[in-house]
Coordinates of C-alpha atoms in Angstrom, one line a residue:
M164 CA -16.7 -223.3 51.7
A165 CA -20.2 -222.6 52.8
P166 CA -21.1 -219.0 53.3
S167 CA -23.3 -220.1 56.2
A168 CA -20.3 -220.7 58.4
T169 CA -19.2 -217.1 58.4
P170 CA -17.4 -214.9 61.0
S171 CA -19.2 -212.3 63.2
R172 CA -18.1 -208.8 63.4
L173 CA -14.3 -208.6 63.2
L174 CA -13.0 -208.1 66.7
A175 CA -10.0 -206.0 66.0
V176 CA -8.7 -203.4 63.6
G177 CA -5.4 -203.7 61.8
A178 CA -2.7 -202.4 64.1
L179 CA -1.3 -199.1 63.2
L180 CA 2.5 -199.1 63.6
L181 CA 4.2 -195.8 63.1
A182 CA 7.5 -196.8 61.4
P183 CA 10.4 -194.6 60.4
L184 CA 10.3 -192.3 57.5
G185 CA 6.6 -191.5 58.0
V186 CA 5.4 -195.0 56.9
A187 CA 2.2 -196.2 58.4
S188 CA 2.1 -200.0 58.3
F189 CA -1.1 -201.9 58.8
T190 CA -1.2 -205.6 59.6
S191 CA -4.5 -207.5 59.5
P192 CA -5.6 -209.0 62.8
L193 CA -7.0 -211.9 60.7
H194 CA -3.8 -212.4 58.8
V195 CA -2.3 -214.5 61.6
S196 CA -5.2 -216.8 61.2
S197 CA -5.1 -216.9 57.4
R198 CA -4.2 -220.6 57.4
H199 CA -7.5 -221.3 59.0
S200 CA -10.8 -221.3 57.2
P201 CA -13.4 -218.6 58.0
S202 CA -15.6 -221.4 59.4
S203 CA -13.2 -221.7 62.4
L204 CA -14.3 -218.2 63.5
A205 CA -17.3 -217.0 65.3
P206 CA -20.8 -217.4 63.8
P207 CA -22.6 -214.3 62.3
L208 CA -24.6 -211.9 64.3
H209 CA -28.1 -212.0 62.9
V210 CA -31.7 -211.4 63.9
A211 CA -34.4 -214.0 63.3
A212 CA -37.5 -211.9 62.7
A213 CA -41.0 -213.2 62.1
S214 CA -40.6 -212.9 58.4
T215 CA -37.0 -212.3 57.7
D216 CA -33.6 -213.5 58.9
Y217 CA -31.2 -210.6 58.6
D218 CA -27.8 -209.6 59.8
V219 CA -27.0 -206.5 61.8
V220 CA -23.5 -204.9 61.7
K221 CA -23.0 -202.1 64.2
V222 CA -20.8 -199.1 63.5
D223 CA -19.8 -197.9 67.0
L224 CA -18.9 -194.3 67.1
A225 CA -18.4 -191.6 69.8
D226 CA -21.0 -189.1 71.0
G227 CA -24.0 -191.4 70.5
R228 CA -23.7 -191.6 66.7
D229 CA -23.6 -195.4 66.6
Y230 CA -25.7 -196.9 63.8
S231 CA -26.8 -200.2 62.4
I232 CA -26.4 -201.8 59.0
Y233 CA -29.3 -204.1 58.3
I234 CA -28.5 -206.8 55.7
G235 CA -31.2 -209.2 54.4
S236 CA -33.5 -210.1 51.6
D237 CA -37.2 -210.2 51.0
F238 CA -38.1 -208.0 53.9
S239 CA -41.9 -207.8 54.4
D240 CA -43.3 -204.3 53.9
A241 CA -44.3 -204.1 57.5
E242 CA -40.9 -205.1 58.7
A243 CA -39.0 -202.8 56.4
S244 CA -41.3 -199.9 57.2
E245 CA -40.7 -200.5 61.0
L246 CA -37.0 -200.6 60.7
L247 CA -36.8 -197.5 58.5
R248 CA -39.3 -195.3 60.3
K249 CA -37.6 -195.7 63.7
H250 CA -34.6 -193.9 62.3
V251 CA -36.7 -190.9 61.2
G252 CA -36.4 -188.3 63.9
G253 CA -39.0 -185.8 62.7
T254 CA -42.1 -185.8 60.6
R255 CA -40.6 -184.9 57.2
V256 CA -38.6 -187.1 54.8
L257 CA -37.0 -186.1 51.5
L258 CA -36.4 -189.3 49.5
I259 CA -33.8 -188.8 46.7
T260 CA -33.0 -191.2 43.9
N261 CA -32.1 -191.1 40.2
D262 CA -34.1 -191.5 37.0
R263 CA -32.9 -195.1 36.5
I264 CA -33.9 -196.4 40.0
A265 CA -37.1 -194.3 40.3
P266 CA -39.3 -196.4 38.1
M267 CA -38.3 -199.6 39.9
Y268 CA -38.1 -198.6 43.6
L269 CA -39.2 -195.0 44.4
E270 CA -42.9 -195.7 44.9
K271 CA -42.1 -198.8 47.1
Y272 CA -39.8 -196.9 49.5
Q273 CA -42.0 -193.8 49.5
Q274 CA -44.9 -196.0 50.7
L275 CA -42.7 -197.8 53.3
L276 CA -41.6 -194.5 54.8
D277 CA -44.9 -192.6 54.5
G278 CA -47.5 -192.8 57.3
E279 CA -47.7 -192.6 61.1
G280 CA -47.3 -188.9 61.0
I281 CA -44.4 -189.0 58.5
K282 CA -44.8 -187.1 55.2
V283 CA -42.5 -188.1 52.3
D284 CA -41.5 -185.8 49.4
T285 CA -39.2 -186.9 46.6
V286 CA -36.4 -185.7 44.3
V287 CA -35.3 -187.5 41.1
L288 CA -31.8 -186.7 39.8
P289 CA -30.2 -187.7 36.5
D290 CA -28.2 -191.0 36.7
G291 CA -24.4 -191.3 36.3
E292 CA -21.0 -190.3 37.6
E293 CA -21.0 -187.4 35.2
H294 CA -23.8 -185.9 37.3
K295 CA -22.0 -186.1 40.6
T296 CA -21.6 -182.3 40.7
F297 CA -22.3 -179.5 43.0
D298 CA -24.9 -178.2 40.6
C299 CA -26.8 -181.5 40.6
M300 CA -26.5 -181.8 44.3
A301 CA -27.9 -178.3 44.7
M302 CA -31.2 -179.6 43.3
I303 CA -31.7 -181.5 46.6
L304 CA -31.1 -178.3 48.5
D305 CA -33.4 -176.4 46.2
R306 CA -36.2 -178.9 46.8
A307 CA -35.7 -178.9 50.6
L308 CA -35.9 -175.1 50.8
E309 CA -39.0 -175.0 48.5
L310 CA -40.7 -177.5 50.9
G311 CA -39.6 -175.6 54.0
L312 CA -37.9 -178.6 55.5
D313 CA -36.4 -177.9 59.0
R314 CA -33.5 -179.4 60.9
K315 CA -35.6 -182.3 62.1
S316 CA -36.1 -183.5 58.6
T317 CA -34.5 -186.7 57.3
F318 CA -32.9 -187.1 53.8
V319 CA -33.0 -190.6 52.4
A320 CA -30.6 -191.8 49.7
L321 CA -32.1 -194.5 47.4
G322 CA -29.4 -195.6 44.9
G323 CA -25.8 -196.4 44.3
G324 CA -22.7 -194.6 45.4
V325 CA -23.3 -191.4 43.4
I326 CA -26.7 -190.8 45.0
G327 CA -25.5 -191.8 48.4
D328 CA -22.5 -189.4 48.3
M329 CA -24.6 -186.5 47.0
V330 CA -27.5 -187.0 49.4
G331 CA -25.1 -187.4 52.3
F332 CA -23.3 -184.2 51.4
A333 CA -26.6 -182.3 51.0
S334 CA -27.7 -183.5 54.4
A335 CA -24.4 -182.5 55.9
I336 CA -24.7 -178.9 54.8
Y337 CA -28.5 -178.3 54.7
Q338 CA -29.1 -176.0 57.7
R339 CA -25.7 -177.1 59.0
G340 CA -26.7 -180.8 59.2
V341 CA -29.8 -183.0 59.1
N342 CA -30.2 -186.7 59.5
F343 CA -30.0 -189.1 56.6
I344 CA -30.5 -192.8 55.8
Q345 CA -28.8 -194.9 53.2
L346 CA -30.8 -197.3 51.0
P347 CA -28.0 -198.7 48.7
T348 CA -29.0 -200.4 45.5
T349 CA -25.6 -201.5 44.1
V350 CA -23.0 -203.8 45.4
M351 CA -20.5 -200.9 45.4
A352 CA -22.7 -198.9 47.7
M353 CA -23.6 -201.8 49.9
V354 CA -20.0 -202.9 50.6
D355 CA -18.3 -199.5 50.7
S356 CA -19.8 -196.1 50.0
S357 CA -22.9 -196.3 52.1
V358 CA -20.9 -197.1 55.3
G359 CA -18.6 -194.7 57.0
G360 CA -20.0 -191.2 56.4
K361 CA -17.8 -190.0 53.5
T362 CA -19.9 -187.8 51.3
G363 CA -19.2 -185.4 48.5
V364 CA -19.2 -184.4 44.8
N365 CA -16.6 -184.4 42.0
H366 CA -14.8 -181.3 40.7
P367 CA -13.4 -181.1 37.1
L368 CA -9.9 -181.1 38.7
G369 CA -10.5 -184.1 41.0
K370 CA -12.8 -186.8 42.2
N371 CA -14.7 -186.3 45.5
M372 CA -12.7 -183.2 46.2
I373 CA -15.7 -181.3 47.7
G374 CA -17.5 -183.0 50.6
A375 CA -17.8 -183.7 54.3
F376 CA -17.8 -186.5 56.9
H377 CA -21.4 -187.1 57.9
Q378 CA -22.6 -190.4 59.3
P379 CA -26.1 -191.9 58.4
Q380 CA -28.7 -192.9 60.9
C381 CA -28.7 -196.4 59.5
V382 CA -27.9 -198.4 56.3
F383 CA -30.7 -200.6 55.1
I384 CA -29.6 -203.3 52.6
D385 CA -32.2 -205.5 50.9
T386 CA -30.2 -207.6 48.5
T387 CA -33.2 -208.4 46.4
V388 CA -32.7 -205.0 44.7
L389 CA -29.5 -206.5 43.1
D390 CA -31.8 -208.6 40.9
T391 CA -32.1 -205.6 38.7
L392 CA -28.5 -204.5 38.9
P393 CA -26.7 -204.8 35.5
D394 CA -23.8 -207.3 35.3
R395 CA -21.3 -204.6 34.7
E396 CA -22.2 -202.8 37.9
L397 CA -22.2 -206.1 39.8
K398 CA -18.6 -206.7 38.8
S399 CA -17.6 -203.1 39.5
G400 CA -18.7 -203.6 43.1
I401 CA -16.8 -206.8 43.5
S402 CA -13.5 -204.8 43.1
E403 CA -14.2 -203.2 46.5
I404 CA -14.9 -206.7 48.0
V405 CA -11.5 -207.9 46.8
K406 CA -9.9 -204.9 48.4
Y407 CA -10.8 -205.9 51.9
G408 CA -9.1 -209.3 51.5
L409 CA -6.0 -207.7 50.2
I410 CA -5.5 -205.0 52.9
R411 CA -6.6 -206.8 56.1
D412 CA -8.6 -210.0 55.8
A413 CA -6.6 -212.8 54.2
P414 CA -9.2 -215.6 54.9
F415 CA -11.9 -213.4 53.1
F416 CA -9.6 -213.2 50.0
E417 CA -9.2 -216.9 50.1
W418 CA -12.9 -217.4 50.3
Q419 CA -13.4 -215.1 47.3
E420 CA -10.9 -217.1 45.3
A421 CA -13.0 -220.2 45.9
N422 CA -16.4 -218.5 45.5
M423 CA -16.0 -215.9 42.7
D424 CA -18.2 -217.9 40.4
K425 CA -21.0 -217.8 43.0
L426 CA -20.7 -214.0 43.4
L427 CA -20.9 -213.6 39.6
A428 CA -23.9 -215.9 39.5
R429 CA -25.6 -213.8 42.2
D430 CA -25.9 -216.8 44.6
P431 CA -28.0 -215.3 47.5
A432 CA -26.0 -216.9 50.3
A433 CA -22.6 -216.0 48.9
T434 CA -23.7 -212.5 48.0
R435 CA -25.1 -211.8 51.5
Y436 CA -22.0 -213.2 53.1
A437 CA -19.7 -211.1 51.0
I438 CA -21.7 -207.9 51.8
K439 CA -21.8 -208.7 55.5
R440 CA -18.1 -209.5 55.7
S441 CA -17.2 -206.3 53.8
C442 CA -19.4 -204.2 56.1
E443 CA -17.7 -205.8 59.1
N444 CA -14.3 -204.8 57.8
K445 CA -15.4 -201.3 56.9
S446 CA -17.1 -200.8 60.2
E447 CA -14.0 -201.8 62.2
V448 CA -11.8 -199.4 60.2
V449 CA -14.3 -196.5 60.5
Q450 CA -14.6 -197.1 64.2
A451 CA -10.8 -196.9 64.6
D452 CA -10.3 -193.9 62.3
E453 CA -13.5 -192.0 61.4
K454 CA -11.8 -189.0 59.7
E455 CA -9.1 -190.9 57.8
A456 CA -6.0 -189.8 59.8
G457 CA -4.3 -193.2 59.3
V458 CA -5.7 -196.7 59.0
R459 CA -8.9 -195.6 57.1
A460 CA -6.7 -194.4 54.2
T461 CA -5.9 -198.1 53.5
L462 CA -9.5 -198.5 52.2
N463 CA -8.3 -196.5 49.2
L464 CA -6.1 -199.3 47.8
G465 CA -5.9 -198.7 44.1
H466 CA -8.0 -195.5 44.3
T467 CA -5.3 -193.0 43.6
F468 CA -4.5 -194.7 40.3
G469 CA -8.2 -195.4 39.7
H470 CA -9.4 -191.9 40.4
A471 CA -6.9 -190.6 37.9
I472 CA -8.2 -193.0 35.3
E473 CA -11.8 -192.0 36.0
N474 CA -11.1 -188.3 35.7
G475 CA -8.7 -188.4 32.8
S476 CA -11.0 -190.6 30.8
G477 CA -14.0 -188.4 31.5
Y478 CA -16.4 -189.1 34.4
G479 CA -18.9 -191.8 33.4
T480 CA -16.5 -193.6 30.9
W481 CA -15.4 -196.0 33.6
L482 CA -17.5 -197.2 36.6
H483 CA -15.7 -196.5 39.9
G484 CA -15.0 -200.2 40.6
E485 CA -13.5 -200.6 37.1
G486 CA -11.0 -197.8 37.7
V487 CA -10.2 -199.2 41.2
S488 CA -9.6 -202.6 39.6
I489 CA -7.0 -201.3 37.2
G490 CA -5.6 -199.2 40.1
T491 CA -5.3 -202.3 42.3
A492 CA -3.4 -204.1 39.6
M493 CA -1.1 -201.1 39.3
A494 CA -0.6 -201.1 43.1
A495 CA 0.2 -204.8 43.0
T496 CA 2.7 -204.3 40.2
M497 CA 4.4 -201.4 41.9
S498 CA 4.6 -203.3 45.2
E499 CA 6.2 -206.3 43.4
K500 CA 8.7 -204.1 41.6
M501 CA 9.9 -202.8 45.0
G502 CA 10.1 -206.3 46.4
W503 CA 7.3 -205.7 48.9
I504 CA 5.2 -208.6 47.7
D505 CA 6.3 -211.7 45.8
A506 CA 5.4 -212.5 42.2
G507 CA 3.0 -215.2 43.4
L508 CA 0.8 -212.8 45.3
K509 CA 0.8 -210.4 42.4
R510 CA -0.3 -213.2 40.1
R511 CA -3.2 -214.1 42.5
I512 CA -4.3 -210.5 42.5
Y513 CA -4.4 -210.3 38.8
D514 CA -6.1 -213.7 38.6
I515 CA -9.0 -212.8 41.0
L516 CA -9.6 -209.5 39.2
E517 CA -9.7 -211.3 35.9
D518 CA -11.9 -214.1 37.3
A519 CA -14.4 -211.3 38.3
D520 CA -14.2 -210.1 34.7
L521 CA -12.7 -206.8 35.8
P522 CA -10.2 -204.8 33.8
V523 CA -6.5 -204.8 34.7
K524 CA -5.3 -202.6 31.9
L525 CA -6.4 -199.8 29.7
P526 CA -8.1 -200.2 26.3
K527 CA -6.3 -199.1 23.2
E528 CA -8.6 -196.0 22.8
S529 CA -7.8 -194.7 26.3
P530 CA -6.7 -191.0 26.5
M531 CA -4.5 -191.7 29.5
T532 CA -0.8 -190.7 29.2
I533 CA 2.1 -190.6 31.7
E534 CA 1.7 -186.9 32.0
A535 CA -2.0 -187.2 32.7
F536 CA -1.4 -189.8 35.4
N537 CA 1.2 -187.7 37.2
K538 CA -0.9 -184.5 37.0
L539 CA -4.1 -186.0 38.2
M540 CA -2.4 -188.1 41.0
S541 CA -0.8 -184.9 42.3
L542 CA -4.3 -183.6 43.0
D543 CA -5.2 -186.7 45.1
K544 CA -6.7 -186.0 48.6
K545 CA -4.0 -188.1 50.2
V546 CA -1.3 -185.7 49.0
A547 CA 0.2 -184.1 52.1
D548 CA 2.7 -181.1 52.1
G549 CA 3.0 -181.6 48.3
K550 CA 4.0 -185.2 48.7
L551 CA 2.0 -188.1 47.1
R552 CA 1.1 -190.9 49.5
L553 CA 0.0 -194.3 48.3
I554 CA -1.6 -197.5 49.7
L555 CA 0.7 -200.3 48.7
L556 CA 0.9 -204.0 49.6
K557 CA 3.7 -205.2 51.8
G558 CA 4.4 -208.7 53.2
E559 CA 2.0 -211.5 53.2
L560 CA -1.6 -211.4 52.0
G561 CA -3.7 -209.2 54.2
N562 CA -1.0 -206.5 54.9
C563 CA -0.5 -203.1 53.4
V564 CA 1.2 -199.7 54.1
F565 CA 0.1 -196.1 53.7
T566 CA 3.2 -194.2 52.8
G567 CA 4.9 -191.4 51.0
E568 CA 8.2 -193.3 51.2
F569 CA 8.4 -195.4 48.1
D570 CA 10.6 -195.9 45.0
T571 CA 9.5 -193.2 42.5
D572 CA 11.2 -195.1 39.7
A573 CA 8.9 -198.1 40.5
L574 CA 5.9 -195.7 40.3
Q575 CA 7.0 -194.3 37.0
S576 CA 7.8 -197.7 35.6
T577 CA 4.4 -199.0 36.6
I578 CA 2.7 -196.1 34.8
E579 CA 4.9 -196.3 31.8
E580 CA 4.2 -200.1 31.4
L581 CA 0.4 -199.5 31.6
V582 CA 0.3 -196.7 29.0
A583 CA 2.8 -198.5 26.7
D584 CA 0.1 -201.0 26.0
I585 CA -2.1 -198.3 24.5
G586 CA 0.7 -196.6 22.6
A587 CA 0.6 -193.4 24.6

């Protein structure tokens, strides 16, 4: 199926049905069309510029906080500079990246932002999930204060999810809030973390437990930066792409099944389509539920299990998407145990994750135990009134539930089977 015949922005958000027992059920608006190919839907929204053909996905929010996600490749310097500078409100920019990205892209983006009355200063942080801490994030605040940046300043995040989350959080609390721009450099950040305004840092007792909702002015995605992305990080990001198909977009999942080899081979058209379609899905969900009161929680499929694995194994041991992949497999297993999905769908989920060369179980040397899972999951942000709530799959492909009403025996059995493979 050719990526060129791709859908425009999804026109509806999964309907939120408040069922008995506090169960929130979410049905994909595209699920009813899952027997049709994506080519039967509307063409993509894109802009034909003088030098670049790029897509624009809009995030429509209240109070004039709408913003654009620009998705393209090989932007000319003049065009990239114009797009970025128009989202800088004042005259001062603080450009933040990490010590892995800095040698490759810091000078380029500093030059693109600098000029026409805008002065750009920079901060380079250490790379890695283990540095996603309040102390490391405070380095951004220290630099901003040293430079005397005011409330009209703009922070710019150049990097993956760790940088984006920390810069977003710093911009949310610096002088009670300044503007920021996302320049994602990983698949994970492009399809998920750069969109939607979730920002924060990790705590030794839990992942992303300290943070704020703070939306960017824009998200600028130049897919050519993925040329330097390590294969392991590419695959990690694909786990979040798979998620969208499972929870709300069955045709997209079917497209992935047919095109996973192209995504792994970094085919430009397939990559751009997957990023755009993921952003469309994320945008629709964020527009419906910005602060995660209901439907937005479904974007965390596999994350409760995955965050426990990331934390319990030591931050930095697993990439976020690798933990999510194992967590997604666990959610599928648990859903199948309860009879909420059939064995065939569970097999398809395992197959697509394995086709993406993503993990679905723990290695023999994993420190994870049943006790560790239960303790760490009890600290999850989705716990309410002391009760664990999970995103699980229910029904046909493209449907899920966010619920605290599940079979606890199925949960424990799923955990026990996973850790049994490592002898824990």
